[in-house]
PDB file of C-alpha atoms in Angstrom:
ATOM      1  CA  MET J   5      19.065   8.726  11.231  1.00 92.00           C
ATOM      2  CA  ILE J   6      17.231   6.608   8.638  1.00 89.00           C
ATOM      3  CA  ILE J   7      13.849   4.897   8.545  1.00 93.00           C
ATOM      4  CA  ARG J   8      14.295   1.121   8.643  1.00 94.00           C
ATOM      5  CA  HIS J   9      10.641   0.032   8.370  1.00 96.00           C
ATOM      6  CA  VAL J  10       7.183   1.512   8.109  1.00 96.00           C
ATOM      7  CA  THR J  11       5.108  -0.532  10.558  1.00 96.00           C
ATOM      8  CA  ILE J  12       1.443  -1.299   9.967  1.00 96.00           C
ATOM      9  CA  ASP J  13      -0.777  -2.728  12.709  1.00 95.00           C
ATOM     10  CA  CYS J  14      -3.127  -5.397  11.399  1.00 96.00           C
ATOM     11  CA  ALA J  15      -5.109  -8.535  12.209  1.00 96.00           C
ATOM     12  CA  GLU J  16      -3.472 -10.907   9.701  1.00 97.00           C
ATOM     13  CA  PRO J  17       0.170  -9.918   9.066  1.00 98.00           C
ATOM     14  CA  TYR J  18       1.073 -12.603   6.550  1.00 98.00           C
ATOM     15  CA  GLU J  19      -2.035 -12.139   4.421  1.00 98.00           C
ATOM     16  CA  LEU J  20      -1.735  -8.344   4.401  1.00 98.00           C
ATOM     17  CA  ALA J  21       1.993  -8.562   3.631  1.00 98.00           C
ATOM     18  CA  ARG J  22       1.216 -10.817   0.656  1.00 98.00           C
ATOM     19  CA  PHE J  23      -1.274  -8.238  -0.654  1.00 98.00           C
ATOM     20  CA  TRP J  24       1.299  -5.427  -0.365  1.00 98.00           C
ATOM     21  CA  SER J  25       3.986  -7.659  -1.883  1.00 98.00           C
ATOM     22  CA  LYS J  26       1.784  -8.068  -4.964  1.00 98.00           C
ATOM     23  CA  VAL J  27       1.047  -4.327  -5.067  1.00 97.00           C
ATOM     24  CA  THR J  28       4.706  -3.269  -4.792  1.00 97.00           C
ATOM     25  CA  GLY J  29       6.471  -6.209  -6.420  1.00 97.00           C
ATOM     26  CA  TRP J  30       8.680  -6.466  -3.313  1.00 98.00           C
ATOM     27  CA  PRO J  31       9.151  -9.898  -1.711  1.00 98.00           C
ATOM     28  CA  VAL J  32       7.852 -11.106   1.621  1.00 98.00           C
ATOM     29  CA  SER J  33      10.870 -12.046   3.742  1.00 98.00           C
ATOM     30  CA  ASP J  34      11.762 -15.705   3.336  1.00 97.00           C
ATOM     31  CA  GLN J  35      12.032 -15.834   7.140  1.00 97.00           C
ATOM     32  CA  ASP J  36       8.289 -15.169   7.509  1.00 98.00           C
ATOM     33  CA  GLU J  37       5.384 -17.594   7.124  1.00 97.00           C
ATOM     34  CA  PRO J  38       1.621 -17.811   7.669  1.00 97.00           C
ATOM     35  CA  GLY J  39       0.656 -17.373  11.314  1.00 97.00           C
ATOM     36  CA  ASP J  40       3.662 -15.198  12.214  1.00 98.00           C
ATOM     37  CA  SER J  41       2.855 -12.151  14.336  1.00 98.00           C
ATOM     38  CA  GLU J  42       5.336  -9.984  12.389  1.00 98.00           C
ATOM     39  CA  VAL J  43       5.893 -10.163   8.631  1.00 98.00           C
ATOM     40  CA  LEU J  44       8.260  -8.044   6.551  1.00 98.00           C
ATOM     41  CA  VAL J  45       7.897  -6.959   2.938  1.00 98.00           C
ATOM     42  CA  GLU J  46      11.476  -6.214   1.861  1.00 98.00           C
ATOM     43  CA  ALA J  47      11.851  -3.010  -0.138  1.00 97.00           C
ATOM     44  CA  PRO J  48      14.841  -2.269  -2.369  1.00 96.00           C
ATOM     45  CA  SER J  49      17.508  -0.235  -0.591  1.00 93.00           C
ATOM     46  CA  PRO J  50      17.332   2.573   0.517  1.00 93.00           C
ATOM     47  CA  VAL J  51      13.515   2.381   0.715  1.00 95.00           C
ATOM     48  CA  PRO J  52      12.213   1.255   4.140  1.00 96.00           C
ATOM     49  CA  GLY J  53      10.508  -2.116   4.305  1.00 97.00           C
ATOM     50  CA  LEU J  54       6.865  -2.607   5.256  1.00 98.00           C
ATOM     51  CA  LEU J  55       6.533  -4.421   8.581  1.00 98.00           C
ATOM     52  CA  PHE J  56       3.109  -5.853   9.413  1.00 98.00           C
ATOM     53  CA  ILE J  57       2.455  -6.568  13.088  1.00 97.00           C
ATOM     54  CA  ARG J  58      -0.554  -8.333  14.589  1.00 97.00           C
ATOM     55  CA  VAL J  59      -2.518  -6.280  17.122  1.00 95.00           C
ATOM     56  CA  PRO J  60      -5.661  -7.368  18.990  1.00 91.00           C
ATOM     57  CA  GLU J  61      -7.785  -4.316  18.210  1.00 89.00           C
ATOM     58  CA  GLY J  62      -9.324  -3.639  14.809  1.00 84.00           C
ATOM     59  CA  LYS J  63      -9.060  -0.445  12.780  1.00 84.00           C
ATOM     60  CA  THR J  64     -11.841   1.957  13.786  1.00 86.00           C
ATOM     61  CA  VAL J  65     -10.932   5.383  12.347  1.00 86.00           C
ATOM     62  CA  LYS J  66      -9.141   6.941   9.389  1.00 84.00           C
ATOM     63  CA  ASN J  67      -5.383   6.324   9.222  1.00 86.00           C
ATOM     64  CA  ARG J  68      -3.228   9.121  10.629  1.00 85.00           C
ATOM     65  CA  ILE J  69      -0.634   8.381   7.935  1.00 90.00           C
ATOM     66  CA  HIS J  70      -0.948   6.704   4.547  1.00 93.00           C
ATOM     67  CA  PHE J  71       0.995   5.969   1.374  1.00 95.00           C
ATOM     68  CA  ASP J  72       0.751   8.049  -1.815  1.00 97.00           C
ATOM     69  CA  TRP J  73       1.934   5.780  -4.638  1.00 97.00           C
ATOM     70  CA  VAL J  74       3.053   6.946  -8.085  1.00 97.00           C
ATOM     71  CA  PRO J  75       3.012   4.183 -10.705  1.00 96.00           C
ATOM     72  CA  THR J  76       6.187   3.700 -12.734  1.00 94.00           C
ATOM     73  CA  GLU J  77       5.053   1.125 -15.287  1.00 94.00           C
ATOM     74  CA  ARG J  78       1.397   2.025 -15.791  1.00 96.00           C
ATOM     75  CA  SER J  79      -0.952   4.977 -15.796  1.00 97.00           C
ATOM     76  CA  ARG J  80      -2.818   5.957 -12.639  1.00 98.00           C
ATOM     77  CA  ASP J  81      -6.034   4.422 -13.942  1.00 98.00           C
ATOM     78  CA  GLU J  82      -4.326   1.182 -15.011  1.00 98.00           C
ATOM     79  CA  GLU J  83      -2.687   0.943 -11.581  1.00 98.00           C
ATOM     80  CA  VAL J  84      -6.004   1.528  -9.794  1.00 98.00           C
ATOM     81  CA  GLU J  85      -7.574  -1.256 -11.862  1.00 98.00           C
ATOM     82  CA  ARG J  86      -4.639  -3.577 -11.102  1.00 98.00           C
ATOM     83  CA  VAL J  87      -4.690  -3.086  -7.319  1.00 98.00           C
ATOM     84  CA  VAL J  88      -8.484  -3.409  -7.194  1.00 98.00           C
ATOM     85  CA  GLY J  89      -7.982  -6.753  -8.931  1.00 98.00           C
ATOM     86  CA  LEU J  90      -5.552  -7.707  -6.141  1.00 98.00           C
ATOM     87  CA  GLY J  91      -8.158  -7.009  -3.436  1.00 98.00           C
ATOM     88  CA  ALA J  92      -8.156  -3.248  -2.812  1.00 98.00           C
ATOM     89  CA  MET J  93     -11.387  -1.250  -2.827  1.00 98.00           C
ATOM     90  CA  VAL J  94     -11.928   2.282  -4.159  1.00 98.00           C
ATOM     91  CA  TYR J  95     -12.769   4.551  -1.228  1.00 97.00           C
ATOM     92  CA  GLU J  96     -12.730   8.086  -2.695  1.00 97.00           C
ATOM     93  CA  ASP J  97     -12.258   9.011  -6.341  1.00 98.00           C
ATOM     94  CA  HIS J  98     -10.612  12.411  -6.751  1.00 98.00           C
ATOM     95  CA  ARG J  99      -9.977  12.182 -10.512  1.00 97.00           C
ATOM     96  CA  ALA J 100     -10.863  15.346 -12.405  1.00 95.00           C
ATOM     97  CA  PRO J 101     -12.208  15.627 -15.975  1.00 92.00           C
ATOM     98  CA  ASP J 102      -8.901  17.207 -17.078  1.00 92.00           C
ATOM     99  CA  GLY J 103      -6.976  14.054 -16.012  1.00 91.00           C
ATOM    100  CA  ARG J 104      -5.584  15.407 -12.764  1.00 95.00           C
ATOM    101  CA  GLY J 105      -6.317  13.990  -9.337  1.00 97.00           C
ATOM    102  CA  TRP J 106      -5.861  10.742  -7.457  1.00 98.00           C
ATOM    103  CA  VAL J 107      -7.791   7.772  -6.121  1.00 98.00           C
ATOM    104  CA  THR J 108      -7.942   6.791  -2.463  1.00 98.00           C
ATOM    105  CA  LEU J 109      -8.270   3.040  -1.942  1.00 98.00           C
ATOM    106  CA  LEU J 110      -8.553   0.655   1.003  1.00 97.00           C
ATOM    107  CA  ASP J 111      -6.336  -2.387   1.424  1.00 97.00           C
ATOM    108  CA  PRO J 112      -7.975  -5.672   2.560  1.00 97.00           C
ATOM    109  CA  GLU J 113      -7.907  -4.513   6.211  1.00 96.00           C
ATOM    110  CA  GLY J 114      -9.295  -1.045   5.475  1.00 95.00           C
ATOM    111  CA  ASN J 115      -6.054   0.983   5.504  1.00 96.00           C
ATOM    112  CA  GLU J 116      -6.206   3.985   3.178  1.00 96.00           C
ATOM    113  CA  PHE J 117      -3.658   4.614   0.424  1.00 97.00           C
ATOM    114  CA  CYS J 118      -3.640   6.784  -2.687  1.00 98.00           C
ATOM    115  CA  ILE J 119      -2.583   6.290  -6.278  1.00 98.00           C
ATOM    116  CA  GLU J 120      -1.559   9.445  -8.099  1.00 98.00           C
ATOM    117  CA  ARG J 121      -0.769  10.101 -11.751  1.00 97.00           C
ATOM    118  CA  SER J 122       2.468   8.654 -13.108  1.00 95.00           C
ATOM    119  CA  GLU J 123       5.417  10.919 -13.914  1.00 94.00           C
ATOM    120  CA  ALA J 124       4.637  10.486 -17.629  1.00 92.00           C
ATOM    121  CA  GLU J 125       1.047  11.622 -17.061  1.00 94.00           C
ATOM    122  CA  ARG J 126       2.254  14.660 -15.098  1.00 92.00           C
ATOM    123  CA  ALA J 127       4.669  15.613 -17.863  1.00 91.00           C
ATOM    124  CA  GLY J 128       2.035  15.241 -20.605  1.00 78.00           C
TER     125      GLY J 128
END
């Protein structure tokens, strides 16, 4: 068995997919357009895609599952700054004075995700 997609309930699938496309660098499916009730961000194989589906109810509590991202081209702090510039908001800052730790952010619809230190930062 393999995971095909990670599905995220949301109010505005196309807009949220565009945000995550900018965060990941993965494209929004060329079959999807504004107003669609389902929008796919296509991940490189074998990574599952991110499927955004419109639901009528809004988010009211903490996510039961979330992404922990490790930057590959930037440091943790540079990546946090970049995604905040794309529309994310810092929710909880768990960075320690010794450089360890992570940052929990919220996407434009309030879904939590974390950015950890890069592999280079962990090795240093």
